[in-house]
Structures are given as C-alpha cells and as structure tokens.
mmCIF file of C-alpha atoms and ligand atoms in Angstrom:
data_model
loop_
_atom_site.group_PDB
_atom_site.id
_atom_site.type_symbol
_atom_site.label_atom_id
_atom_site.label_comp_id
_atom_site.label_asym_id
_atom_site.label_seq_id
_atom_site.Cartn_x
_atom_site.Cartn_y
_atom_site.Cartn_z
ATOM 1 C CA MET A 1 0.000 0.000 0.000
ATOM 2 C CA PHE A 2 1.035 3.552 -0.590
ATOM 3 C CA GLY A 3 1.589 5.818 2.327
ATOM 4 C CA PHE A 4 -0.577 8.472 0.725
ATOM 5 C CA SER A 5 -3.794 8.547 -1.197
ATOM 6 C CA ILE A 6 -3.955 9.417 -4.865
ATOM 7 C CA GLN A 7 -6.251 12.322 -4.005
ATOM 8 C CA LYS A 8 -3.664 13.822 -1.706
ATOM 9 C CA LEU A 9 -1.041 13.401 -4.379
ATOM 10 C CA LEU A 10 -3.217 15.066 -6.989
ATOM 11 C CA PHE A 11 -4.040 17.876 -4.639
ATOM 12 C CA THR A 12 -0.370 18.413 -3.893
ATOM 13 C CA VAL A 13 0.491 18.497 -7.577
ATOM 14 C CA ALA A 14 -2.342 20.898 -8.235
ATOM 15 C CA ALA A 15 -1.228 23.127 -5.410
ATOM 16 C CA ILE A 16 2.318 23.151 -6.727
ATOM 17 C CA PHE A 17 1.058 24.068 -10.182
ATOM 18 C CA VAL A 18 -1.078 26.874 -8.807
ATOM 19 C CA VAL A 19 1.815 28.300 -6.804
ATOM 20 C CA TRP A 20 4.215 27.890 -9.720
ATOM 21 C CA TYR A 21 1.937 29.630 -12.201
ATOM 22 C CA GLY A 22 1.044 32.202 -9.612
ATOM 23 C CA PHE A 23 4.660 33.175 -9.215
ATOM 24 C CA LYS A 24 5.165 33.199 -12.952
ATOM 25 C CA TRP A 25 2.113 35.374 -13.426
ATOM 26 C CA VAL A 26 3.139 37.796 -10.688
ATOM 27 C CA GLY A 27 6.610 38.071 -12.178
ATOM 28 C CA ARG A 28 5.201 38.762 -15.603
ATOM 29 C CA MET A 29 2.813 41.371 -14.308
ATOM 30 C CA LYS A 30 5.673 43.033 -12.492
ATOM 31 C CA LYS A 31 7.738 43.149 -15.647
ATOM 32 C CA VAL A 32 4.842 44.506 -17.673
ATOM 33 C CA ARG A 33 4.141 47.143 -15.083
ATOM 34 C CA GLU A 34 7.804 48.160 -14.917
ATOM 35 C CA ARG A 35 7.964 48.453 -18.659
ATOM 36 C CA GLU A 36 4.782 50.486 -18.748
ATOM 37 C CA ALA A 37 6.125 52.850 -16.129
ATOM 38 C CA ARG A 38 9.386 53.219 -18.002
ATOM 39 C CA ASP A 39 7.567 53.886 -21.248
ATOM 40 C CA ARG A 40 5.403 56.467 -19.573
ATOM 41 C CA LEU A 41 8.439 58.230 -18.142
ATOM 42 C CA ARG A 42 10.204 58.169 -21.481
ATOM 43 C CA ARG A 43 7.134 59.530 -23.194
ATOM 44 C CA GLN A 44 6.842 62.342 -20.663
ATOM 45 C CA ALA A 45 10.504 63.291 -20.912
ATOM 46 C CA GLY A 46 10.796 62.732 -24.609
ATOM 47 C CA THR A 47 8.275 64.340 -26.861
ATOM 48 C CA GLY A 48 7.010 67.103 -24.619
ATOM 49 C CA GLY A 49 5.851 69.016 -27.649
ATOM 50 C CA GLY A 50 3.870 72.132 -26.967
ATOM 51 C CA ALA A 51 1.391 70.516 -24.645
ATOM 52 C CA GLY A 52 2.282 71.618 -21.146
ATOM 53 C CA ASN A 53 5.789 72.933 -20.885
ATOM 54 C CA SER A 54 5.376 74.491 -17.477
ATOM 55 C CA GLU A 55 7.199 71.651 -15.779
ATOM 56 C CA SER A 56 10.242 71.405 -18.012
ATOM 57 C CA GLY A 57 11.436 74.865 -17.165
ATOM 58 C CA GLU A 58 14.496 75.070 -15.027
ATOM 59 C CA SER A 59 16.406 71.882 -15.582
ATOM 60 C CA GLY A 60 16.840 72.714 -19.243
ATOM 61 C CA VAL A 61 16.261 69.141 -20.291
ATOM 62 C CA ALA A 62 14.125 70.124 -23.200
ATOM 63 C CA GLU A 63 14.863 73.699 -24.060
ATOM 64 C CA GLU A 64 12.598 75.066 -26.676
ATOM 65 C CA MET A 65 14.195 75.010 -30.065
ATOM 66 C CA VAL A 66 13.285 77.072 -33.107
ATOM 67 C CA GLU A 67 14.339 76.498 -36.643
ATOM 68 C CA CYS A 68 16.331 79.200 -38.305
ATOM 69 C CA GLN A 69 14.324 80.464 -41.262
ATOM 70 C CA THR A 70 17.390 80.989 -43.356
ATOM 71 C CA CYS A 71 19.683 78.083 -42.723
ATOM 72 C CA GLY A 72 17.351 75.524 -41.195
ATOM 73 C CA ALA A 73 19.514 74.987 -38.149
ATOM 74 C CA PHE A 74 17.838 74.530 -34.803
ATOM 75 C CA VAL A 75 18.773 77.062 -32.180
ATOM 76 C CA ALA A 76 17.600 77.672 -28.662
ATOM 77 C CA ALA A 77 14.579 79.919 -28.598
ATOM 78 C CA THR A 78 15.968 81.923 -25.721
ATOM 79 C CA GLY A 79 19.144 83.723 -26.630
ATOM 80 C CA ALA A 80 19.305 82.436 -30.167
ATOM 81 C CA LYS A 81 22.604 82.984 -31.830
ATOM 82 C CA SER A 82 23.574 83.237 -35.416
ATOM 83 C CA CYS A 83 24.756 80.111 -37.047
ATOM 84 C CA GLY A 84 27.423 82.047 -38.891
ATOM 85 C CA LYS A 85 25.694 82.684 -42.154
ATOM 86 C CA GLU A 86 25.135 86.229 -43.239
ATOM 87 C CA GLU A 87 21.434 85.823 -43.937
ATOM 88 C CA CYS A 88 20.766 84.433 -40.484
ATOM 89 C CA PRO A 89 18.167 86.541 -38.698
ATOM 90 C CA TYR A 90 19.704 85.975 -35.277
ATOM 91 C CA PRO A 91 22.408 88.166 -33.846
ATOM 92 C CA GLY A 92 25.750 86.601 -33.804
HETATM 93 ZN ZN1 ZN B 1 20.814 80.644 -39.070
#
C-alpha cells in the first residue's frame, strides 16, 4: 500500500502548479508594469511638444528650439545665436 492517497497526491500536484503559475504570473505582471512605467516616463521626458511645458522649465532638459528660417539649423529659442551665415536673422 502507498503511504498516501492518490487524491492527496493530486491535490499536492495541483497546489504546486497553482503556486508555480502564480509566481510566474506575478513576475510577468511586475515586468509589464515596470515596462509600462518606463515607457510612460520616457514619453513624458521625450516628446514634450507644446502641450504643457510648465514643468520642463528650469532643468533645461528640453529647451525650446526654433528652426532658423534661413539656414534651417535649430537654435535655442531663448538667446538664439547666429549660425554664422550672413542671412541668419539671429544676432551673432
Ligand atoms: Zn541661421
């Protein structure tokens, strides 16, 4: 005779499976959530655009850039300097 019943064995196996898949699932959710958070941060820091630039002020991470009408170079909107060409509208 076995020292354990088949029902107990099945239950144990089932419990192990549940725990195993539970851990796997939790780990995957954690990874997904981390990636989502990272994406969100990158999106906030990255594009910025013209939406709400009140927060990106002092650190100078994303200084507003304007395109030079003449030469097409991008210069900082505040204190724009000439790119060196004579036609450039900015003081150099
Ligand atoms: Zn220019």
